[in-house]
Amino acid sequence: MNTKIRLAKYIAHAGICSRKQASRLIDEGVVTVNNRPANHIDHVDEQDTIIVNEKEIKGAADLVYFAYHKPVGIDCKLNIDDPASLIHHLPTLTRVYPIGRLDKDSRGLLILTNDGDFCNQLIHPDFHQPKHYLVTVNKPLDDAFCDKMAAGVPVDKHITLPCEVNKIASNQFSIVLKQGLNRQIRKMAHYCGYKVIDLYRSQFSDLTLSKLNLPENQYIQINKTDISKI
């Protein structure tokens, strides 16, 4: 029986990155199969020699999940040469990566895993996992702000999906998003005439930072079911 699987899926199962990120690595030419440049159509198993960034990978990794309370100033790009990179604040026993990034100026709950399939599920548009944020802006909100944000505004040639927006204080609102465009909340607020001065993610899918009682810049191992039941 042939148990070979697509290369990107094999890399994801090995805990290197998500399947989507694995496809990017193949495009970048840093993956080889049996000493030749890899192709997206390659199907492989543990009998094949797979090299990613000059390191051989073998078989499926034990799947792990972590919650991390990200402070402002940490960059979610995993760049070993950048002192501000998230990679310097992660568990060292196994390689994990974030599901859905927070930009460097934002803080709050970040989910880390080496489960590529689960990562793809959580970020796939068909599953629409809600992410809760508390946002502070530079001036008092006008009466139309929440309705305008909730209905959808132009961001990077897209109209954002309808979302839940509620005023919390004169210059603070909560927002629940089910999509993840680059710097989406900041760009939405800017379109409406406001500048975000603090952005805090309090919840990702079923997991809330408040229940974890997790100090800033600390992580804790969690179960897959703590995050989502999908």
XYZ file of C-alpha atoms in Angstrom:
230
model
C 0.000 0.000 0.000
C 1.377 3.418 -1.014
C 1.468 5.777 1.977
C 3.289 8.637 0.274
C 1.765 12.090 0.838
C 2.213 15.516 -0.723
C 5.503 17.122 0.218
C 3.996 20.248 1.820
C 1.760 18.064 3.995
C 4.755 15.909 5.012
C 6.724 19.003 6.042
C 3.738 20.275 8.043
C 3.347 16.914 9.797
C 7.030 17.059 10.715
C 6.270 20.195 12.708
C 8.371 22.545 10.605
C 5.589 24.960 9.643
C 2.052 25.083 8.287
C 1.245 23.543 4.925
C 0.888 26.982 3.360
C 4.274 28.037 4.724
C 5.775 24.759 3.480
C 4.617 25.617 -0.033
C 6.434 28.948 0.268
C 9.635 27.148 1.329
C 9.372 24.917 -1.745
C 8.946 28.032 -3.918
C 12.016 29.593 -2.278
C 14.144 26.603 -3.297
C 15.228 25.651 0.239
C 13.674 22.170 0.101
C 15.234 19.119 -1.550
C 13.919 15.594 -2.053
C 16.513 12.845 -2.457
C 19.231 15.407 -3.250
C 17.295 17.250 -5.955
C 15.254 20.482 -5.821
C 11.733 19.796 -4.559
C 8.535 20.191 -6.586
C 5.038 20.868 -5.289
C 3.808 17.637 -6.895
C 6.331 15.468 -5.032
C 4.819 12.702 -2.912
C 7.097 11.379 -0.173
C 7.323 9.126 2.865
C 9.902 8.315 5.550
C 12.023 6.391 3.037
C 12.770 9.643 1.195
C 15.450 12.136 2.229
C 13.828 15.525 2.810
C 16.040 18.537 3.529
C 14.553 21.877 4.615
C 16.938 24.793 5.097
C 19.905 22.368 5.161
C 18.348 20.225 7.910
C 16.945 16.751 7.361
C 13.413 16.117 8.608
C 12.038 12.715 9.522
C 8.471 11.630 10.158
C 5.671 13.196 12.123
C 6.496 15.203 15.235
C 4.638 14.918 18.524
C 1.990 17.614 18.292
C 2.126 20.354 20.926
C 0.133 23.526 21.616
C 1.066 26.619 23.615
C -0.557 29.898 24.605
C 1.774 32.905 24.761
C 1.056 36.358 26.192
C 2.840 38.534 23.654
C 4.066 41.963 24.770
C 4.531 44.992 22.519
C 7.898 44.914 20.734
C 8.046 41.210 19.872
C 8.022 40.430 16.138
C 6.113 37.270 15.154
C 8.465 36.562 12.256
C 10.699 33.669 13.307
C 14.069 35.223 12.488
C 16.924 33.929 14.624
C 19.075 36.964 13.729
C 16.527 39.478 15.034
C 16.804 40.070 18.814
C 13.139 41.144 18.849
C 11.943 37.959 17.124
C 9.390 35.706 18.759
C 11.759 32.776 18.189
C 13.815 33.867 21.226
C 10.773 33.555 23.518
C 9.502 30.116 22.476
C 9.900 26.591 23.860
C 13.234 25.139 22.743
C 12.392 21.412 22.888
C 10.367 21.471 19.675
C 9.859 23.975 16.892
C 6.516 25.775 17.030
C 5.097 28.697 15.091
C 2.199 31.122 15.602
C -1.338 30.574 14.316
C -2.292 34.035 13.120
C 0.233 36.732 13.928
C 0.042 39.849 16.038
C 2.007 42.777 14.660
C 5.001 44.080 16.586
C 3.045 46.981 18.132
C 0.198 44.741 19.345
C -0.057 42.525 22.415
C -2.136 39.710 23.843
C -2.956 36.066 23.162
C -0.921 34.158 20.602
C -1.382 30.444 19.855
C 1.733 28.425 19.025
C 1.863 24.905 17.613
C 3.643 22.495 15.297
C 0.313 21.034 14.106
C 0.176 22.178 10.484
C -3.246 20.673 9.739
C -4.829 22.297 12.795
C -3.204 25.610 11.893
C -4.710 25.421 8.401
C -8.131 24.660 9.872
C -8.074 27.617 12.249
C -7.009 30.155 9.629
C -9.144 28.783 6.777
C -12.027 31.122 5.825
C -14.548 28.246 5.967
C -14.100 27.890 9.734
C -14.227 31.589 10.707
C -12.677 31.350 14.170
C -13.502 34.525 16.156
C -10.703 36.653 17.593
C -11.563 39.243 20.278
C -9.644 42.514 20.634
C -9.719 45.536 22.922
C -8.587 48.638 21.056
C -7.661 52.131 22.276
C -7.530 55.014 19.794
C -6.119 58.538 19.896
C -9.355 60.513 20.349
C -13.005 60.095 21.394
C -15.119 57.893 19.148
C -17.940 59.555 17.223
C -21.454 58.101 17.212
C -21.149 56.488 13.782
C -17.802 54.767 14.368
C -18.968 51.356 15.618
C -21.659 50.951 12.961
C -19.232 51.950 10.213
C -16.532 49.546 11.399
C -19.029 46.706 11.906
C -20.513 47.033 8.406
C -17.150 46.695 6.663
C -14.642 49.193 5.288
C -12.020 49.084 2.485
C -8.689 47.491 3.487
C -6.065 46.528 0.902
C -8.605 46.379 -1.958
C -11.008 44.283 0.146
C -14.159 45.252 2.003
C -13.774 43.767 5.460
C -16.331 41.191 6.540
C -19.144 42.332 8.848
C -17.988 42.106 12.458
C -19.051 42.925 16.015
C -17.886 46.315 17.334
C -18.868 47.854 20.684
C -17.838 51.084 22.389
C -16.215 50.430 25.785
C -15.037 53.933 26.752
C -14.794 57.322 25.064
C -11.711 56.279 23.098
C -11.874 52.486 23.415
C -13.828 49.745 21.631
C -14.009 45.962 21.422
C -14.044 44.149 18.100
C -14.551 40.495 17.135
C -13.000 39.531 13.798
C -13.426 36.377 11.764
C -10.735 37.204 9.230
C -7.084 38.197 9.448
C -5.914 40.739 6.911
C -2.523 42.340 7.529
C -2.798 45.004 10.263
C -6.540 44.899 9.667
C -7.842 46.696 12.761
C -5.295 49.492 12.460
C -6.181 50.020 8.805
C -9.926 49.897 9.531
C -9.570 52.506 12.265
C -7.357 54.684 10.048
C -9.996 54.610 7.308
C -12.507 55.888 9.874
C -10.172 58.723 10.931
C -8.559 57.229 14.040
C -5.098 56.025 15.041
C -4.758 52.891 17.167
C -2.503 53.476 20.178
C -3.061 50.111 21.895
C -4.305 46.807 20.472
C -4.832 43.825 22.783
C -6.081 40.380 21.699
C -7.965 38.830 24.594
C -9.416 35.724 22.954
C -8.671 33.360 20.064
C -11.478 30.962 19.174
C -12.536 29.305 22.493
C -9.419 30.288 24.452
C -9.350 33.450 26.590
C -6.223 35.024 28.033
C -8.001 36.016 31.261
C -8.766 32.382 32.172
C -5.132 31.381 31.656
C -3.886 33.960 34.201
C -0.726 34.151 32.092
C 1.800 36.963 32.746
C 3.123 38.979 29.822
C 5.961 37.346 27.869
C 5.185 33.919 29.368
C 3.839 30.787 27.670
C 1.998 27.712 28.902
C 1.331 24.356 27.283
C -2.338 23.758 26.537
C -4.527 21.131 24.846
C -5.822 21.352 21.308
C -9.412 21.260 22.623
C -8.721 24.338 24.775
C -8.406 26.343 21.574
C -11.206 24.987 19.426
C -13.473 21.972 19.050
C -13.116 21.772 15.257
